[in-house]
Coordinates of C-alpha atoms in Angstrom, one line a residue:
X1 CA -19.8 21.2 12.2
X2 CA -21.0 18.3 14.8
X3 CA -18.3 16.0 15.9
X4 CA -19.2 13.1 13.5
X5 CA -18.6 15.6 10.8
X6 CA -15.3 16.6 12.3
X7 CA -14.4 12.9 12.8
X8 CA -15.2 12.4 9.2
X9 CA -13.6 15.2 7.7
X10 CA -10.1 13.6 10.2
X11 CA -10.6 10.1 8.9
X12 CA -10.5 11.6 5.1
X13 CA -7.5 13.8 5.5
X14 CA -5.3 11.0 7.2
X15 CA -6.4 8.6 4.6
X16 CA -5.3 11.7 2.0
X17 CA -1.5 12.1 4.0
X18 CA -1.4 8.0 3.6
X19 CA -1.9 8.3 0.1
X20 CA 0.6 11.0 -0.9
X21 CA 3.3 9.4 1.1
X22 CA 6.6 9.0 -1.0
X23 CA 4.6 10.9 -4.4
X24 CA 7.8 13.1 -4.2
X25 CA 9.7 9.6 -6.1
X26 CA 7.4 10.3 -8.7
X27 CA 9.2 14.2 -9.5
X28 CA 12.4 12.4 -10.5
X29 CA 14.2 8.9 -11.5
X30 CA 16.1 7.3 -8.7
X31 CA 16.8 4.3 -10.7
X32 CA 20.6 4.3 -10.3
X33 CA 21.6 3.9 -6.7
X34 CA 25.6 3.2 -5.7
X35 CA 27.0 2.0 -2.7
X36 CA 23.6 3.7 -1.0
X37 CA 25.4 7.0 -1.9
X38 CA 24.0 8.2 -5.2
X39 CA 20.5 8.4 -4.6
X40 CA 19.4 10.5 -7.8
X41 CA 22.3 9.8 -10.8
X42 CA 20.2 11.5 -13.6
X43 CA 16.9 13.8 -12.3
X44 CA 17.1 15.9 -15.7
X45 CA 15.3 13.0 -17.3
X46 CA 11.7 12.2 -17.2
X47 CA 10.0 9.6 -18.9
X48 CA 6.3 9.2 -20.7
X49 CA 5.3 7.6 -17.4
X50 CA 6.5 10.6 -14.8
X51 CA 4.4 12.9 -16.9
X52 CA 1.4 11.1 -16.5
X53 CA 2.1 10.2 -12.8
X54 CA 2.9 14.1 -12.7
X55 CA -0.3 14.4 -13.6
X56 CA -2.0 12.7 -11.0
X57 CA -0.8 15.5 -8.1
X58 CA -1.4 18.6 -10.5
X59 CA -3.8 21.2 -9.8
X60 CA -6.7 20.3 -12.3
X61 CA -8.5 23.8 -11.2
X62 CA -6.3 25.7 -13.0
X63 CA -4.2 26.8 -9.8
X64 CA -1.4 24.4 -9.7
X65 CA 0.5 25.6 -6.6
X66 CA -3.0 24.7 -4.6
X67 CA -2.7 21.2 -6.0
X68 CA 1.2 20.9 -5.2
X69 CA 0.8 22.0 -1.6
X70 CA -1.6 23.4 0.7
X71 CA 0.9 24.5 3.8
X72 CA 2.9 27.9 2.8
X73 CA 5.9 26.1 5.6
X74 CA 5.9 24.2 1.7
X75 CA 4.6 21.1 2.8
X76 CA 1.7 19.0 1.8
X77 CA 0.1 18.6 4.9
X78 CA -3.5 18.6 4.5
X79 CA -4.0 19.5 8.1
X80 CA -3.9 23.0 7.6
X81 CA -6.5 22.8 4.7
X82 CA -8.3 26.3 4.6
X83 CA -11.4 24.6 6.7
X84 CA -14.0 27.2 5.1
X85 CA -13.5 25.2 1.3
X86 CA -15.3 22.3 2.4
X87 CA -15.7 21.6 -1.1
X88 CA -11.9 21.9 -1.8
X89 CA -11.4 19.0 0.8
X90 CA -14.1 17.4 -0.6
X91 CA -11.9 16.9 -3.7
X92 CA -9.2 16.4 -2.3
X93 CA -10.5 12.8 -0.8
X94 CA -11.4 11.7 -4.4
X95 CA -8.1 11.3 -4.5
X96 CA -7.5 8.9 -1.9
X97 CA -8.2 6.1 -4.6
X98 CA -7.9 8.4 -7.9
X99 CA -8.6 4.9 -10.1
X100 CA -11.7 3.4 -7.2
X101 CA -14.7 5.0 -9.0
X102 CA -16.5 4.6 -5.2
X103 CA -14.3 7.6 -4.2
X104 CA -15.5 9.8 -6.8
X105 CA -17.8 12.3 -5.4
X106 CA -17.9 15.8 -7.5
X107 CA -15.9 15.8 -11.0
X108 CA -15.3 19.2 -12.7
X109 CA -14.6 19.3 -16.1
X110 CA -11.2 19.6 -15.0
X111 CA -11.0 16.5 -13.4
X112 CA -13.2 14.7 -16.0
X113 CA -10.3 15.5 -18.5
X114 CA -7.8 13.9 -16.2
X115 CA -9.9 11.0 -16.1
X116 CA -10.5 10.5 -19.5
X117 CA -7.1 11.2 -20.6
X118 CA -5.7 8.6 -18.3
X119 CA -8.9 6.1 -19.1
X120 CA -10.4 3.2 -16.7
X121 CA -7.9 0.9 -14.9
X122 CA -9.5 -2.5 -13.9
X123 CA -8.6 -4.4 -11.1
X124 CA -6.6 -8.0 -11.8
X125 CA -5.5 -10.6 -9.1
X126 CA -7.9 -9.9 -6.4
X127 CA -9.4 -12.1 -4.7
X128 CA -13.5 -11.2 -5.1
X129 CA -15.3 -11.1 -2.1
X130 CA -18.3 -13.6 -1.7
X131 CA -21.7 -12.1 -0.5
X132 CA -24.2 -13.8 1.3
X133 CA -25.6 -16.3 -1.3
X134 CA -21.9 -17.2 -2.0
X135 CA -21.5 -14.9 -5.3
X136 CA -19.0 -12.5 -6.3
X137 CA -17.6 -10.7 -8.9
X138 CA -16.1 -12.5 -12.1
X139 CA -13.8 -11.1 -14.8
X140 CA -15.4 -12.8 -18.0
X141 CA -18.4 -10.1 -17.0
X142 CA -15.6 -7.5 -18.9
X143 CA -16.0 -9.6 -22.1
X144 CA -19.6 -9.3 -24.6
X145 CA -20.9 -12.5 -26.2
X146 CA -22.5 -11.8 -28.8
X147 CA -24.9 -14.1 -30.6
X148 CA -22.4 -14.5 -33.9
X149 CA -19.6 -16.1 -31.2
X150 CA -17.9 -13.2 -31.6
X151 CA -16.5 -11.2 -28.0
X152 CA -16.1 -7.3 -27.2
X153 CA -14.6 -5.7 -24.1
X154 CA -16.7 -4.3 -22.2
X155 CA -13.8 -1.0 -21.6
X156 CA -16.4 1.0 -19.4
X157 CA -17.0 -1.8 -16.9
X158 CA -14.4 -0.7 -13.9
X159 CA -15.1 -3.2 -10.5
X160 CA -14.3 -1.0 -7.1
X161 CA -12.4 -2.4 -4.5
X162 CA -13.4 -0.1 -2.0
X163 CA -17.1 -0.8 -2.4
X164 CA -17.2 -3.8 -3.7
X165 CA -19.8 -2.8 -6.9
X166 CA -19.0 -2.2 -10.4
X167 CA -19.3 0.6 -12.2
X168 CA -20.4 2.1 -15.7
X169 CA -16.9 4.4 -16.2
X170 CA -18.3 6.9 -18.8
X171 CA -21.9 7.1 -17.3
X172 CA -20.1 8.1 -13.8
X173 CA -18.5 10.9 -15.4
X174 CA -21.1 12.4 -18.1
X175 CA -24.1 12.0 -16.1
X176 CA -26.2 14.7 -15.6
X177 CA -29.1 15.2 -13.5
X178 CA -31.9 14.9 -15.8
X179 CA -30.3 11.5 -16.9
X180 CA -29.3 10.5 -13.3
X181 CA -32.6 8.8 -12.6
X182 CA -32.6 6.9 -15.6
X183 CA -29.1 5.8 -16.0
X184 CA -29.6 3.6 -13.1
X185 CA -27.1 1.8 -10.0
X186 CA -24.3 1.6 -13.1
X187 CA -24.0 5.3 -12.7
X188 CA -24.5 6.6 -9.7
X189 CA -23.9 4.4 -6.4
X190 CA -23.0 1.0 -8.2
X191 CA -24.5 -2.6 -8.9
X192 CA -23.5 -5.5 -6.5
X193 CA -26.3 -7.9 -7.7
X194 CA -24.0 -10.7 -8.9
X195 CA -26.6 -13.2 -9.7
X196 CA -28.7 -10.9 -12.3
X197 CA -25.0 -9.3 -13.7
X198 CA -25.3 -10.2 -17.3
X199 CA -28.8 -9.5 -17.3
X200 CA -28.4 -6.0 -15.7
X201 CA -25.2 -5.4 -18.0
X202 CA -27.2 -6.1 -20.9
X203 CA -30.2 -3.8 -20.5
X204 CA -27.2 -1.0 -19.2
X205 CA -25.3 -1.2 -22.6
X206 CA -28.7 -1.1 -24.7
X207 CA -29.9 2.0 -22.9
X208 CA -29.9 5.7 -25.1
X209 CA -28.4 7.6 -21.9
X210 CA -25.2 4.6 -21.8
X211 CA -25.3 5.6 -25.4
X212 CA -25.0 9.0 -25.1
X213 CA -22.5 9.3 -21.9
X214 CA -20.3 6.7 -24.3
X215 CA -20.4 8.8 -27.2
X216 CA -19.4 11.9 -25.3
X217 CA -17.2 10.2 -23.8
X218 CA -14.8 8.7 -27.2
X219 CA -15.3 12.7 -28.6
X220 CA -13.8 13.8 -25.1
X221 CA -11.1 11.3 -25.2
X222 CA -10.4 11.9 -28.9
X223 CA -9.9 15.4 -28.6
X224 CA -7.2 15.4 -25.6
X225 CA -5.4 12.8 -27.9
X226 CA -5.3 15.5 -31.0
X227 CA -4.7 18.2 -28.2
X228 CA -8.3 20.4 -29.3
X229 CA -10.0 20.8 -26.5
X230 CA -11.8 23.7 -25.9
X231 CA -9.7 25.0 -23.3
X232 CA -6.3 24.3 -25.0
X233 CA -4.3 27.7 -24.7
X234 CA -5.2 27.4 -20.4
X235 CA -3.8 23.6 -20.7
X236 CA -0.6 25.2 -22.4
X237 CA -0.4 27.7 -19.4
X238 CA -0.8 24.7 -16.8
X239 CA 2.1 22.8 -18.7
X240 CA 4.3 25.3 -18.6
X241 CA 3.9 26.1 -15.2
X242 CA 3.9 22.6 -14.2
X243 CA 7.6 22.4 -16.1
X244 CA 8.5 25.5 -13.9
X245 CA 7.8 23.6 -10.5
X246 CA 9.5 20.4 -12.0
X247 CA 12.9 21.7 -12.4
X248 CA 12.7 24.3 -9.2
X249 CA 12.0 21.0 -7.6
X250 CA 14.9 18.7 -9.1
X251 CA 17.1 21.8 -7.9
X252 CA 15.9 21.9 -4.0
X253 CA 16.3 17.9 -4.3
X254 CA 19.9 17.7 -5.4
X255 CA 20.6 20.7 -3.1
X256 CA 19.1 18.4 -0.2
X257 CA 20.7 15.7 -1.5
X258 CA 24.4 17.1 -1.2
X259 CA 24.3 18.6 2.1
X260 CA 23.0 15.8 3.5
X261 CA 25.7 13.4 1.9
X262 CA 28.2 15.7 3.5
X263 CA 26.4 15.6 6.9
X264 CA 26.1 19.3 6.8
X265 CA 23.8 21.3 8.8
X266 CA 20.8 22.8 6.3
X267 CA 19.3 25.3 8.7
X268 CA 20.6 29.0 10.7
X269 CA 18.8 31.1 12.5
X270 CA 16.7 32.7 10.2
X271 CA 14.7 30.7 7.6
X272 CA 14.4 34.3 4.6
X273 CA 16.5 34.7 1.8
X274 CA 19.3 37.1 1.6
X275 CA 19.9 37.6 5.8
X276 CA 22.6 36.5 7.2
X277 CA 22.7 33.4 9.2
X278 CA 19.9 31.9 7.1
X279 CA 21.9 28.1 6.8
X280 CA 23.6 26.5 4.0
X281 CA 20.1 25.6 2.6
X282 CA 18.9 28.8 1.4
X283 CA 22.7 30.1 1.1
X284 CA 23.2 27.4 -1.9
X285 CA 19.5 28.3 -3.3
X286 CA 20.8 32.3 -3.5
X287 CA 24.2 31.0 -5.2
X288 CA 22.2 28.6 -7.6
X289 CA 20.0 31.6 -8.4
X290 CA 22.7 34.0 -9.5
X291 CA 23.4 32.0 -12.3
X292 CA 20.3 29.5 -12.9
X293 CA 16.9 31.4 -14.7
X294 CA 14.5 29.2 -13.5
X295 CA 15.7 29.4 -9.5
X296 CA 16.0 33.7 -10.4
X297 CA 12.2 33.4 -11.3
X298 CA 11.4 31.4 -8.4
X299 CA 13.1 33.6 -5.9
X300 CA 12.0 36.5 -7.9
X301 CA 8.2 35.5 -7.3
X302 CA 9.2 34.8 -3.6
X303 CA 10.0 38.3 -3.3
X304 CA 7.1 39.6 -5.2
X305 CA 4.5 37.7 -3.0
X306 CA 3.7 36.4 -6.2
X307 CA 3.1 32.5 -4.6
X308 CA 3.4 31.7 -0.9
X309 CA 4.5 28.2 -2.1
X310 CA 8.2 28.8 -1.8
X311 CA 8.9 24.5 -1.0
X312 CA 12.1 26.3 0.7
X313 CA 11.1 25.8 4.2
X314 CA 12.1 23.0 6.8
X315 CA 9.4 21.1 6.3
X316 CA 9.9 20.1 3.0
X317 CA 14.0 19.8 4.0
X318 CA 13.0 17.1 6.9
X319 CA 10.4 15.5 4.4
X320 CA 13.0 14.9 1.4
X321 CA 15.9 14.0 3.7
X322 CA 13.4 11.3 4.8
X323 CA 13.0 10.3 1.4
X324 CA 16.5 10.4 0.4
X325 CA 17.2 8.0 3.5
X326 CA 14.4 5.9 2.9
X327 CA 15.6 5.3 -1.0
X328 CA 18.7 4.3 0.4
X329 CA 17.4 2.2 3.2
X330 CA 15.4 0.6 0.3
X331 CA 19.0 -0.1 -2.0
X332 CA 20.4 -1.1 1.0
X333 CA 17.5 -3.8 1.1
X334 CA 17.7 -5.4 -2.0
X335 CA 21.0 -5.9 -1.7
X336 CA 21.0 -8.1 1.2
X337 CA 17.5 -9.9 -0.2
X338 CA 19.8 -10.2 -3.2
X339 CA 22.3 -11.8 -1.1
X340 CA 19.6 -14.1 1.1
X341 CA 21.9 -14.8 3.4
X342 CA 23.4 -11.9 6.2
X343 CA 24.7 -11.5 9.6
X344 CA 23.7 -9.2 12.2
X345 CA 25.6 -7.1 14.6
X346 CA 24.3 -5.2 17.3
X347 CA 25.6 -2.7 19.7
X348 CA 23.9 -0.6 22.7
X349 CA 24.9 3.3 23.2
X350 CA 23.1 6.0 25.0
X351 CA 23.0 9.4 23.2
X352 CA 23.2 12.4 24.2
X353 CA 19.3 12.8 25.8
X354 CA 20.6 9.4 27.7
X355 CA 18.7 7.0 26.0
X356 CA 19.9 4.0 25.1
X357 CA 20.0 3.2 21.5
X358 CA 21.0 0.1 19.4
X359 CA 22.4 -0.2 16.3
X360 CA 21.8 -2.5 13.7
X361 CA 24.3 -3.2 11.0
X362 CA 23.9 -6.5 8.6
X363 CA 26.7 -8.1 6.8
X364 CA 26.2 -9.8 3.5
X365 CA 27.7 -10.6 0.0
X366 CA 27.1 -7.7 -2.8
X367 CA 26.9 -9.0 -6.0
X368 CA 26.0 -5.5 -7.4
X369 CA 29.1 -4.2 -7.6
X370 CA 31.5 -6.1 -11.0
X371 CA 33.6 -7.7 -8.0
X372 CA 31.8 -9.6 -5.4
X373 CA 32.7 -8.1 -2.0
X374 CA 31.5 -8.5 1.6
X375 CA 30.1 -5.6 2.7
X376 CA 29.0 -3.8 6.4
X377 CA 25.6 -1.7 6.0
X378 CA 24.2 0.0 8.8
X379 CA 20.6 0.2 8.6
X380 CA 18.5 1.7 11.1
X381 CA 18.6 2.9 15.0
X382 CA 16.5 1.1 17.3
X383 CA 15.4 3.5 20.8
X384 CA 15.1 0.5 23.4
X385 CA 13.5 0.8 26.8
X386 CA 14.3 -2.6 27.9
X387 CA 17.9 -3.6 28.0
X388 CA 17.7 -7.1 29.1
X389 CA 18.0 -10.2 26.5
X390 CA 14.8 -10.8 25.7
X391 CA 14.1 -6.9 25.5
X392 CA 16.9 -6.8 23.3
X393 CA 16.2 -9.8 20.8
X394 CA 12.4 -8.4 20.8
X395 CA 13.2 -5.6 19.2
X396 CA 15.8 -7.1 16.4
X397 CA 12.9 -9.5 15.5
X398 CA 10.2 -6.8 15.3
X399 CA 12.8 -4.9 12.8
X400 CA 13.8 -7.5 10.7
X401 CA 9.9 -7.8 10.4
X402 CA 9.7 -4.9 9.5
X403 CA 11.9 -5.2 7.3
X404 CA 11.0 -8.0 5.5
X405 CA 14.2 -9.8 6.3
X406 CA 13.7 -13.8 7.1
X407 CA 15.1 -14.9 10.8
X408 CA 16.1 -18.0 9.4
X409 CA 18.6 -16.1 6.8
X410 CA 20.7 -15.4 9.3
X411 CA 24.2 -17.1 9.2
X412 CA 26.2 -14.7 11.8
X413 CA 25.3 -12.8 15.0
X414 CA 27.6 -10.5 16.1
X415 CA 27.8 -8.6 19.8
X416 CA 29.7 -7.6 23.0
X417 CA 30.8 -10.0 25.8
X418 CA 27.8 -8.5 28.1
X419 CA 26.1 -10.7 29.8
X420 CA 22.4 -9.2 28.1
X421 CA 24.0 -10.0 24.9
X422 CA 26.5 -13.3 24.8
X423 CA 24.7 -14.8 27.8
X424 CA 24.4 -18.6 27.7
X425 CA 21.0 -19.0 28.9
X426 CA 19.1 -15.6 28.4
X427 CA 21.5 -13.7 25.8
X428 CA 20.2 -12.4 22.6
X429 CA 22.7 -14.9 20.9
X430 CA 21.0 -18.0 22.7
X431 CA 17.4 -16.6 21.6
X432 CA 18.3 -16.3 18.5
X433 CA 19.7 -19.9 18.1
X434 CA 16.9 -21.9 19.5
X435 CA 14.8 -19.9 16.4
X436 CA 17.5 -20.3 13.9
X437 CA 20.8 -23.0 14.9
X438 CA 22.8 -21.6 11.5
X439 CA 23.4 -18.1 13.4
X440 CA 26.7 -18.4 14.9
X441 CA 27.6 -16.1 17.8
X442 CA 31.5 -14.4 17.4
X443 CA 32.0 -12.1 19.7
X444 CA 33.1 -8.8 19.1
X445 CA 37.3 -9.2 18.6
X446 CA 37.6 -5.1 19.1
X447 CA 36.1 -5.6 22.7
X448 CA 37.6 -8.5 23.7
X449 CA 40.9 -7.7 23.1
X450 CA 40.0 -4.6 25.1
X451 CA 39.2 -6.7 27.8
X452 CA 42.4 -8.8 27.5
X453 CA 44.3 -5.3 27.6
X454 CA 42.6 -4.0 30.7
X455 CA 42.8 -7.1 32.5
X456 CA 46.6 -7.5 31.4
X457 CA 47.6 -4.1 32.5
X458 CA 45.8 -4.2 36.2
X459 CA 47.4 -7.6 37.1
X460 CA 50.8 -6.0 36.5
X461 CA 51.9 -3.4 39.3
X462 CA 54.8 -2.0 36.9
X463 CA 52.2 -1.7 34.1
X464 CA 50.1 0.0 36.2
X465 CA 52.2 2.4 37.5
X466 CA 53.3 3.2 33.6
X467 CA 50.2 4.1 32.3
X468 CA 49.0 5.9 36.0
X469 CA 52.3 8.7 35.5
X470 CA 51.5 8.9 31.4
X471 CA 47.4 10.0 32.5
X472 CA 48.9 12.3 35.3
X473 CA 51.8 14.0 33.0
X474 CA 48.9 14.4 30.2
X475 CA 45.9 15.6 32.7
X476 CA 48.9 18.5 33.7
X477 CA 50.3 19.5 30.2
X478 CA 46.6 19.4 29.1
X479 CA 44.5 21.4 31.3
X480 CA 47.1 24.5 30.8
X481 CA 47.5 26.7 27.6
X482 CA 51.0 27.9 28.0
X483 CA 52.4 24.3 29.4

């Protein structure tokens, strides 16, 4: 391939990693959150809505591990696509925008059945963009007057954001290529000519191949309702081996989820089943497997090289401890927008690769809990290269941005006595009161009555001279075993 086609074929699979970021929330309900703790209370149930969303990352090819994940480390990383399936990736982009009909390219009957089943979604709230004349799209082009008064939807008009055109929905999918020259823009690259719309809908919607394409199209859509399609004893297989995956995944979830809310290590030093070493990770998958079916059949395949999807790997650890932290990130959130009004506190640490590292914890009201209490969350650390007061405050106003937290909520600041940090005249706490005067600075109590204690002790030669022989008796009964 030239570059550009290498270039293209980047631009569509970051735009595809984009997309499927978080689609793991849609495997289970994480709708009761306490305390930040209890990330996913009840993942045995799954409503109407997860199936369909389900639906929307399942193999439609009739392969659903290929659909679920393309990495055999068990992660969906489409950057180690098999680069000989052009096609396959091909695909795979239609699903940047799985609703935008401007990002469908090639539809299989496999697909068209997705489609179908899940029907046109239109587009409401945006803000139409003008084109040169000053025109743009309007929704009452979705409604039919007819000449009695009377008004029908016009259900296969879908408008794409991406491209800015709207589409005919049923003459995108049942086209076929002795009717593609005479279906017109509708159905193949889309209408944009605003000021002829209704005159172009018009002659569309009268048209024998609409006709057709729309007919197909309520027969299709009426058979997947009544479950009689042609191919109903494969969709059976695909259910059931969708419902396998499911519950193999809500198992290596609320594995994940336990040893990380013990802070417990997940990995050894071997990542196979059944050696020893191999982490507390696939040690609780072997237990879970002695006495769970559906983790037995999933190791069982494992060893049978029956699938090299095994979603047991540390890729997929890292990816749902990210998500774990990111739900509770996201409770942790809404509490404190809940609340409107927090504090801040900050404090500055090097690790152990010796760089320095801040912490951010806010302090608000929860009114979650039956009792309102004050409560102390921390949230995030923040890798600073700049230690100075402005360097400092920079980067606790680019989080709360990110964030979405308002600087002007704040009603406490909390830090050391350094002089980067209380300073009177380039402190973070005199920053951040020009921008918001309702922040007041306490210093930290902890520290300064560390200070008072330090500065008590040396001014006193008896104290000193106390706490000198305690160190010296404790550096000599420590450093020997036997004294």
């Amino acid at each position: 391939m030239s570059g550009a086609q290498k270039r293209k074929r980047k631009q569509r699979e970051e735009a595809l990693v984009q997309h499927q970021a978080g689609d793991m929330f849609k495997y289970f309900n994480s709708s009761k959150i306490t305390q930040g703790e209890e990330i996913v209370e009840n993942l045995g149930e799954t409503s109407v809505e997860e199936e369909e969303t389900w639906n929307d990352n399942v193999n439609e090819q009739g392969d659903l591990v290929d659909e679920l994940n393309e990495d055999k480390d068990d992660h969906v990383d489409v950057n180690e696509l098999n680069e000989k399936e052009e096609d396959n990736i091909q695909h795979k982009d239609s699903l940047i925008n799985f609703y935008d009909l401007g990002c469908w390219d090639k539809i299989d009957q496999n697909v068209r059945d997705l489609l179908v089943e899940k029907g046109p979604k239109r587009v409401d709230g945006v803000l139409f963009p003008k084109d040169s004349s000053g025109r743009h799209f309007e929704l009452s082009q979705y409604k039919r007057v007819l000449l009695n008064g009377e008004t029908n939807d016009r259900r296969w008009l879908v408008y794409s954001v991406l491209l800015d055109k709207v589409f005919c929905f049923c003459c995108k999918l049942f086209k076929t290529q002795k009717t593609m020259s005479k279906i017109g823009p509708l159905g193949n690259e889309g209408y944009r000519d605003w000021h002829n719309m209704g005159r172009g809908l018009k002659n569309h919607e009268a048209s024998k191949e609409h006709i057709y394409c729309m007919t197909s199209w309520i027969e299709l859509e009426t058979r997947l309702n009544k479950n009689k399609t042609i191919d109903q004893s494969v969709q059976i297989e695909i259910n059931k081996e969708r419902e396998h995956w499911r519950q193999v995944l809500k198992r290596i979830i609320a594995v994940v989820q336990r040893l990380a809310k013990n802070n417990l290590a997940f990995r050894g030093d071997c990542e196979k089943l059944y050696v020893e070493n191999n982490g507390l990770f696939l040690q609780m998958i072997e237990m879970i497997a002695e006495f769970d079916p559906i983790m037995k059949e999933h190791i069982r395949r494992i060893q049978a090289h029956e699938t090299h999807y095994t979603y047991l790997g540390p890729k997929i650890q890292n990816e749902l401890i990210q998500m774990l932290a990111n739900e509770v990130k996201s409770s942790i959130l809404r509490k404190v927008k809940q609340a409107k009004y927090f504090s801040v506190i900050l404090d500055c640490t090097p690790d152990a690769s010796h760089e320095e590292q801040m912490s951010l914890v806010i302090r608000c009201v929860d009114y979650s809990a039956n009792s309102v209490m004050v409560e102390e969350y921390w949230v995030e650390f923040l890798k600073v290269d700049d230690t100075s007061g402005l360097g400092l405050f920079t980067e606790l106003k680019n989080m709360l941005t990110n964030l979405e937290l308002d600087i002007d909520d704040i009603r406490g600041q909390g830090y050391d006595n350094g002089s980067n940090m209380k300073g009177k005249h380039k402190g973070v706490q005199t920053r951040l009161l020009e921008i918001n005067p309702r922040a007041f600075y306490t210093p930290c109590g902890c520290h300064s009555l560390n200070l008072t204690l330090c500065d008590m002790a040396n001014c006193c030669p008896k104290a000193m001279s106390f706490f000198g022989v305690i160190q010296r008796i404790y550096i000599l009964f420590s450093s020997s075993t036997k004294r």
